[in-house]
Amino acid sequence: SKRRSLTYLQHLLIDTARPLLELGDLTVQQIADQVGYGDTSSFARLFRERVGLSPGAYRRRFRPENGIEPSSK
């Protein structure tokens, strides 16, 4: 069905964006463009709905502002 295809595509976009947020230096707008989501606010809203965090908050979980890596305990 169309709905199932859209849901699959959205999951694919989010799964592609995650490592870019975790490891890359691209802005959220650049990442949205790169994964094929032309509207940054729509991408951010979809990301928040699927992941439970905004793209910026998700990035901060992996790359804290102070440069100290989270411990691996």
PDB file of N, CA and C in Angstrom:
ATOM      1  N   SER A   1       0.832  -1.197   0.000  1.00  0.00           N
ATOM      2  CA  SER A   1       0.000   0.000   0.000  1.00  0.00           C
ATOM      3  C   SER A   1       0.872   1.254   0.000  1.00  0.00           C
ATOM      4  N   LYS A   2       0.278   2.360  -0.348  1.00  0.00           N
ATOM      5  CA  LYS A   2       1.012   3.634  -0.382  1.00  0.00           C
ATOM      6  C   LYS A   2       1.500   4.046   1.000  1.00  0.00           C
ATOM      7  N   ARG A   3       0.674   3.838   2.001  1.00  0.00           N
ATOM      8  CA  ARG A   3       1.043   4.220   3.373  1.00  0.00           C
ATOM      9  C   ARG A   3       2.246   3.425   3.863  1.00  0.00           C
ATOM     10  N   ARG A   4       2.263   2.145   3.577  1.00  0.00           N
ATOM     11  CA  ARG A   4       3.380   1.305   3.972  1.00  0.00           C
ATOM     12  C   ARG A   4       4.660   1.728   3.253  1.00  0.00           C
ATOM     13  N   SER A   5       4.552   2.083   1.988  1.00  0.00           N
ATOM     14  CA  SER A   5       5.708   2.547   1.223  1.00  0.00           C
ATOM     15  C   SER A   5       6.248   3.862   1.790  1.00  0.00           C
ATOM     16  N   LEU A   6       5.359   4.765   2.165  1.00  0.00           N
ATOM     17  CA  LEU A   6       5.773   6.039   2.748  1.00  0.00           C
ATOM     18  C   LEU A   6       6.465   5.813   4.090  1.00  0.00           C
ATOM     19  N   THR A   7       5.915   4.952   4.914  1.00  0.00           N
ATOM     20  CA  THR A   7       6.524   4.650   6.209  1.00  0.00           C
ATOM     21  C   THR A   7       7.912   4.043   6.020  1.00  0.00           C
ATOM     22  N   TYR A   8       8.052   3.139   5.078  1.00  0.00           N
ATOM     23  CA  TYR A   8       9.350   2.532   4.786  1.00  0.00           C
ATOM     24  C   TYR A   8      10.349   3.597   4.341  1.00  0.00           C
ATOM     25  N   LEU A   9       9.920   4.459   3.446  1.00  0.00           N
ATOM     26  CA  LEU A   9      10.791   5.524   2.951  1.00  0.00           C
ATOM     27  C   LEU A   9      11.218   6.453   4.084  1.00  0.00           C
ATOM     28  N   GLN A  10      10.287   6.798   4.963  1.00  0.00           N
ATOM     29  CA  GLN A  10      10.620   7.669   6.092  1.00  0.00           C
ATOM     30  C   GLN A  10      11.643   7.006   7.013  1.00  0.00           C
ATOM     31  N   HIS A  11      11.489   5.724   7.277  1.00  0.00           N
ATOM     32  CA  HIS A  11      12.462   5.007   8.108  1.00  0.00           C
ATOM     33  C   HIS A  11      13.830   4.985   7.427  1.00  0.00           C
ATOM     34  N   LEU A  12      13.842   4.800   6.131  1.00  0.00           N
ATOM     35  CA  LEU A  12      15.082   4.794   5.377  1.00  0.00           C
ATOM     36  C   LEU A  12      15.783   6.150   5.463  1.00  0.00           C
ATOM     37  N   LEU A  13      15.018   7.222   5.339  1.00  0.00           N
ATOM     38  CA  LEU A  13      15.593   8.573   5.436  1.00  0.00           C
ATOM     39  C   LEU A  13      16.188   8.811   6.819  1.00  0.00           C
ATOM     40  N   ILE A  14      15.478   8.419   7.853  1.00  0.00           N
ATOM     41  CA  ILE A  14      15.964   8.603   9.222  1.00  0.00           C
ATOM     42  C   ILE A  14      17.204   7.748   9.457  1.00  0.00           C
ATOM     43  N   ASP A  15      17.181   6.510   8.979  1.00  0.00           N
ATOM     44  CA  ASP A  15      18.337   5.631   9.147  1.00  0.00           C
ATOM     45  C   ASP A  15      19.559   6.158   8.400  1.00  0.00           C
ATOM     46  N   THR A  16      19.359   6.854   7.309  1.00  0.00           N
ATOM     47  CA  THR A  16      20.459   7.466   6.573  1.00  0.00           C
ATOM     48  C   THR A  16      20.970   8.709   7.293  1.00  0.00           C
ATOM     49  N   ALA A  17      20.076   9.442   7.926  1.00  0.00           N
ATOM     50  CA  ALA A  17      20.445  10.690   8.601  1.00  0.00           C
ATOM     51  C   ALA A  17      21.178  10.449   9.920  1.00  0.00           C
ATOM     52  N   ARG A  18      20.859   9.378  10.607  1.00  0.00           N
ATOM     53  CA  ARG A  18      21.449   9.129  11.937  1.00  0.00           C
ATOM     54  C   ARG A  18      22.969   9.186  11.942  1.00  0.00           C
ATOM     55  N   PRO A  19      23.672   8.408  11.111  1.00  0.00           N
ATOM     56  CA  PRO A  19      25.142   8.470  11.164  1.00  0.00           C
ATOM     57  C   PRO A  19      25.696   9.829  10.751  1.00  0.00           C
ATOM     58  N   LEU A  20      24.984  10.529   9.892  1.00  0.00           N
ATOM     59  CA  LEU A  20      25.428  11.872   9.502  1.00  0.00           C
ATOM     60  C   LEU A  20      25.369  12.820  10.689  1.00  0.00           C
ATOM     61  N   LEU A  21      24.356  12.659  11.524  1.00  0.00           N
ATOM     62  CA  LEU A  21      24.248  13.466  12.740  1.00  0.00           C
ATOM     63  C   LEU A  21      25.264  13.022  13.786  1.00  0.00           C
ATOM     64  N   GLU A  22      25.492  11.729  13.871  1.00  0.00           N
ATOM     65  CA  GLU A  22      26.394  11.189  14.888  1.00  0.00           C
ATOM     66  C   GLU A  22      27.848  11.551  14.610  1.00  0.00           C
ATOM     67  N   LEU A  23      28.258  11.486  13.371  1.00  0.00           N
ATOM     68  CA  LEU A  23      29.680  11.558  13.042  1.00  0.00           C
ATOM     69  C   LEU A  23      30.078  12.745  12.176  1.00  0.00           C
ATOM     70  N   GLY A  24      29.140  13.310  11.453  1.00  0.00           N
ATOM     71  CA  GLY A  24      29.487  14.331  10.472  1.00  0.00           C
ATOM     72  C   GLY A  24      29.428  15.741  11.009  1.00  0.00           C
ATOM     73  N   ASP A  25      29.883  16.656  10.178  1.00  0.00           N
ATOM     74  CA  ASP A  25      29.874  18.075  10.522  1.00  0.00           C
ATOM     75  C   ASP A  25      28.861  18.868   9.705  1.00  0.00           C
ATOM     76  N   LEU A  26      27.983  18.180   8.998  1.00  0.00           N
ATOM     77  CA  LEU A  26      26.972  18.866   8.201  1.00  0.00           C
ATOM     78  C   LEU A  26      25.908  19.471   9.107  1.00  0.00           C
ATOM     79  N   THR A  27      25.321  20.565   8.664  1.00  0.00           N
ATOM     80  CA  THR A  27      24.203  21.150   9.398  1.00  0.00           C
ATOM     81  C   THR A  27      22.971  20.276   9.202  1.00  0.00           C
ATOM     82  N   VAL A  28      21.975  20.476  10.040  1.00  0.00           N
ATOM     83  CA  VAL A  28      20.726  19.727   9.896  1.00  0.00           C
ATOM     84  C   VAL A  28      20.114  20.011   8.532  1.00  0.00           C
ATOM     85  N   GLN A  29      20.199  21.233   8.068  1.00  0.00           N
ATOM     86  CA  GLN A  29      19.667  21.579   6.746  1.00  0.00           C
ATOM     87  C   GLN A  29      20.397  20.806   5.649  1.00  0.00           C
ATOM     88  N   GLN A  30      21.710  20.723   5.744  1.00  0.00           N
ATOM     89  CA  GLN A  30      22.482  19.982   4.744  1.00  0.00           C
ATOM     90  C   GLN A  30      22.144  18.494   4.773  1.00  0.00           C
ATOM     91  N   ILE A  31      21.952  17.963   5.963  1.00  0.00           N
ATOM     92  CA  ILE A  31      21.586  16.547   6.092  1.00  0.00           C
ATOM     93  C   ILE A  31      20.202  16.311   5.504  1.00  0.00           C
ATOM     94  N   ALA A  32      19.262  17.188   5.809  1.00  0.00           N
ATOM     95  CA  ALA A  32      17.915  17.056   5.245  1.00  0.00           C
ATOM     96  C   ALA A  32      17.984  17.054   3.722  1.00  0.00           C
ATOM     97  N   ASP A  33      18.763  17.966   3.157  1.00  0.00           N
ATOM     98  CA  ASP A  33      18.927  18.008   1.704  1.00  0.00           C
ATOM     99  C   ASP A  33      19.565  16.730   1.181  1.00  0.00           C
ATOM    100  N   GLN A  34      20.585  16.251   1.864  1.00  0.00           N
ATOM    101  CA  GLN A  34      21.325  15.079   1.415  1.00  0.00           C
ATOM    102  C   GLN A  34      20.469  13.818   1.407  1.00  0.00           C
ATOM    103  N   VAL A  35      19.574  13.691   2.369  1.00  0.00           N
ATOM    104  CA  VAL A  35      18.719  12.494   2.407  1.00  0.00           C
ATOM    105  C   VAL A  35      17.446  12.668   1.572  1.00  0.00           C
ATOM    106  N   GLY A  36      17.316  13.821   0.925  1.00  0.00           N
ATOM    107  CA  GLY A  36      16.200  14.019   0.013  1.00  0.00           C
ATOM    108  C   GLY A  36      14.983  14.689   0.611  1.00  0.00           C
ATOM    109  N   TYR A  37      15.147  15.320   1.762  1.00  0.00           N
ATOM    110  CA  TYR A  37      14.044  16.015   2.416  1.00  0.00           C
ATOM    111  C   TYR A  37      14.288  17.504   2.247  1.00  0.00           C
ATOM    112  N   GLY A  38      13.623  18.128   1.296  1.00  0.00           N
ATOM    113  CA  GLY A  38      13.886  19.514   0.957  1.00  0.00           C
ATOM    114  C   GLY A  38      13.544  20.521   2.043  1.00  0.00           C
ATOM    115  N   ASP A  39      12.587  20.206   2.888  1.00  0.00           N
ATOM    116  CA  ASP A  39      12.146  21.142   3.915  1.00  0.00           C
ATOM    117  C   ASP A  39      12.725  20.728   5.273  1.00  0.00           C
ATOM    118  N   THR A  40      13.604  21.561   5.823  1.00  0.00           N
ATOM    119  CA  THR A  40      14.297  21.223   7.064  1.00  0.00           C
ATOM    120  C   THR A  40      13.338  21.054   8.232  1.00  0.00           C
ATOM    121  N   SER A  41      12.336  21.915   8.343  1.00  0.00           N
ATOM    122  CA  SER A  41      11.414  21.807   9.482  1.00  0.00           C
ATOM    123  C   SER A  41      10.596  20.525   9.407  1.00  0.00           C
ATOM    124  N   SER A  42      10.202  20.107   8.215  1.00  0.00           N
ATOM    125  CA  SER A  42       9.475  18.838   8.070  1.00  0.00           C
ATOM    126  C   SER A  42      10.376  17.663   8.404  1.00  0.00           C
ATOM    127  N   PHE A  43      11.643  17.728   7.973  1.00  0.00           N
ATOM    128  CA  PHE A  43      12.596  16.678   8.308  1.00  0.00           C
ATOM    129  C   PHE A  43      12.773  16.597   9.820  1.00  0.00           C
ATOM    130  N   ALA A  44      12.952  17.744  10.476  1.00  0.00           N
ATOM    131  CA  ALA A  44      13.148  17.775  11.927  1.00  0.00           C
ATOM    132  C   ALA A  44      11.928  17.218  12.657  1.00  0.00           C
ATOM    133  N   ARG A  45      10.741  17.554  12.180  1.00  0.00           N
ATOM    134  CA  ARG A  45       9.507  17.059  12.796  1.00  0.00           C
ATOM    135  C   ARG A  45       9.410  15.534  12.633  1.00  0.00           C
ATOM    136  N   LEU A  46       9.692  15.029  11.436  1.00  0.00           N
ATOM    137  CA  LEU A  46       9.668  13.590  11.192  1.00  0.00           C
ATOM    138  C   LEU A  46      10.712  12.889  12.063  1.00  0.00           C
ATOM    139  N   PHE A  47      11.912  13.451  12.136  1.00  0.00           N
ATOM    140  CA  PHE A  47      12.973  12.851  12.943  1.00  0.00           C
ATOM    141  C   PHE A  47      12.541  12.763  14.400  1.00  0.00           C
ATOM    142  N   ARG A  48      11.965  13.845  14.914  1.00  0.00           N
ATOM    143  CA  ARG A  48      11.506  13.875  16.311  1.00  0.00           C
ATOM    144  C   ARG A  48      10.403  12.837  16.546  1.00  0.00           C
ATOM    145  N   GLU A  49       9.480  12.702  15.601  1.00  0.00           N
ATOM    146  CA  GLU A  49       8.402  11.724  15.730  1.00  0.00           C
ATOM    147  C   GLU A  49       8.932  10.296  15.751  1.00  0.00           C
ATOM    148  N   ARG A  50       9.917  10.016  14.914  1.00  0.00           N
ATOM    149  CA  ARG A  50      10.434   8.647  14.775  1.00  0.00           C
ATOM    150  C   ARG A  50      11.464   8.286  15.840  1.00  0.00           C
ATOM    151  N   VAL A  51      12.289   9.252  16.246  1.00  0.00           N
ATOM    152  CA  VAL A  51      13.413   8.968  17.135  1.00  0.00           C
ATOM    153  C   VAL A  51      13.138   9.405  18.570  1.00  0.00           C
ATOM    154  N   GLY A  52      12.276  10.400  18.730  1.00  0.00           N
ATOM    155  CA  GLY A  52      11.969  10.891  20.068  1.00  0.00           C
ATOM    156  C   GLY A  52      12.838  12.060  20.500  1.00  0.00           C
ATOM    157  N   LEU A  53      13.727  12.487  19.629  1.00  0.00           N
ATOM    158  CA  LEU A  53      14.601  13.633  19.879  1.00  0.00           C
ATOM    159  C   LEU A  53      14.676  14.477  18.618  1.00  0.00           C
ATOM    160  N   SER A  54      14.937  15.758  18.791  1.00  0.00           N
ATOM    161  CA  SER A  54      15.192  16.594  17.620  1.00  0.00           C
ATOM    162  C   SER A  54      16.540  16.198  17.025  1.00  0.00           C
ATOM    163  N   PRO A  55      16.805  16.512  15.764  1.00  0.00           N
ATOM    164  CA  PRO A  55      18.118  16.192  15.195  1.00  0.00           C
ATOM    165  C   PRO A  55      19.276  16.791  16.005  1.00  0.00           C
ATOM    166  N   GLY A  56      19.125  18.014  16.493  1.00  0.00           N
ATOM    167  CA  GLY A  56      20.177  18.643  17.287  1.00  0.00           C
ATOM    168  C   GLY A  56      20.404  17.935  18.608  1.00  0.00           C
ATOM    169  N   ALA A  57      19.333  17.547  19.286  1.00  0.00           N
ATOM    170  CA  ALA A  57      19.456  16.821  20.550  1.00  0.00           C
ATOM    171  C   ALA A  57      20.069  15.446  20.316  1.00  0.00           C
ATOM    172  N   TYR A  58      19.691  14.800  19.223  1.00  0.00           N
ATOM    173  CA  TYR A  58      20.262  13.500  18.880  1.00  0.00           C
ATOM    174  C   TYR A  58      21.771  13.637  18.667  1.00  0.00           C
ATOM    175  N   ARG A  59      22.178  14.654  17.939  1.00  0.00           N
ATOM    176  CA  ARG A  59      23.602  14.894  17.689  1.00  0.00           C
ATOM    177  C   ARG A  59      24.348  15.122  18.998  1.00  0.00           C
ATOM    178  N   ARG A  60      23.765  15.904  19.902  1.00  0.00           N
ATOM    179  CA  ARG A  60      24.437  16.200  21.175  1.00  0.00           C
ATOM    180  C   ARG A  60      24.637  14.958  22.031  1.00  0.00           C
ATOM    181  N   ARG A  61      23.775  13.966  21.883  1.00  0.00           N
ATOM    182  CA  ARG A  61      23.962  12.712  22.626  1.00  0.00           C
ATOM    183  C   ARG A  61      25.256  12.021  22.228  1.00  0.00           C
ATOM    184  N   PHE A  62      25.659  12.201  20.986  1.00  0.00           N
ATOM    185  CA  PHE A  62      26.860  11.537  20.485  1.00  0.00           C
ATOM    186  C   PHE A  62      28.081  12.439  20.489  1.00  0.00           C
ATOM    187  N   ARG A  63      27.850  13.735  20.423  1.00  0.00           N
ATOM    188  CA  ARG A  63      28.965  14.681  20.373  1.00  0.00           C
ATOM    189  C   ARG A  63      28.685  15.844  21.302  1.00  0.00           C
ATOM    190  N   PRO A  64      28.971  15.665  22.581  1.00  0.00           N
ATOM    191  CA  PRO A  64      28.713  16.743  23.529  1.00  0.00           C
ATOM    192  C   PRO A  64      29.494  18.007  23.170  1.00  0.00           C
ATOM    193  N   GLU A  65      28.926  19.139  23.470  1.00  0.00           N
ATOM    194  CA  GLU A  65      29.526  20.439  23.143  1.00  0.00           C
ATOM    195  C   GLU A  65      30.905  20.613  23.757  1.00  0.00           C
ATOM    196  N   ASN A  66      31.134  20.036  24.935  1.00  0.00           N
ATOM    197  CA  ASN A  66      32.392  20.251  25.622  1.00  0.00           C
ATOM    198  C   ASN A  66      33.526  19.390  25.068  1.00  0.00           C
ATOM    199  N   GLY A  67      33.237  18.549  24.081  1.00  0.00           N
ATOM    200  CA  GLY A  67      34.270  17.755  23.443  1.00  0.00           C
ATOM    201  C   GLY A  67      34.658  16.505  24.201  1.00  0.00           C
ATOM    202  N   ILE A  68      34.052  16.272  25.353  1.00  0.00           N
ATOM    203  CA  ILE A  68      34.360  15.087  26.129  1.00  0.00           C
ATOM    204  C   ILE A  68      33.434  13.960  25.670  1.00  0.00           C
ATOM    205  N   GLU A  69      34.035  12.861  25.278  1.00  0.00           N
ATOM    206  CA  GLU A  69      33.245  11.722  24.819  1.00  0.00           C
ATOM    207  C   GLU A  69      32.543  11.057  25.998  1.00  0.00           C
ATOM    208  N   PRO A  70      31.320  10.567  25.799  1.00  0.00           N
ATOM    209  CA  PRO A  70      30.647   9.843  26.886  1.00  0.00           C
ATOM    210  C   PRO A  70      31.452   8.595  27.240  1.00  0.00           C
ATOM    211  N   SER A  71      31.443   8.228  28.484  1.00  0.00           N
ATOM    212  CA  SER A  71      32.198   7.038  28.906  1.00  0.00           C
ATOM    213  C   SER A  71      31.525   5.797  28.356  1.00  0.00           C
ATOM    214  N   SER A  72      32.304   4.756  28.174  1.00  0.00           N
ATOM    215  CA  SER A  72      31.765   3.525  27.618  1.00  0.00           C
ATOM    216  C   SER A  72      31.623   2.460  28.694  1.00  0.00           C
ATOM    217  N   LYS A  73      31.108   2.840  29.853  1.00  0.00           N
ATOM    218  CA  LYS A  73      30.907   1.906  30.969  1.00  0.00           C
ATOM    219  C   LYS A  73      29.721   1.016  30.715  1.00  0.00           C
TER     220      LYS A  73
END
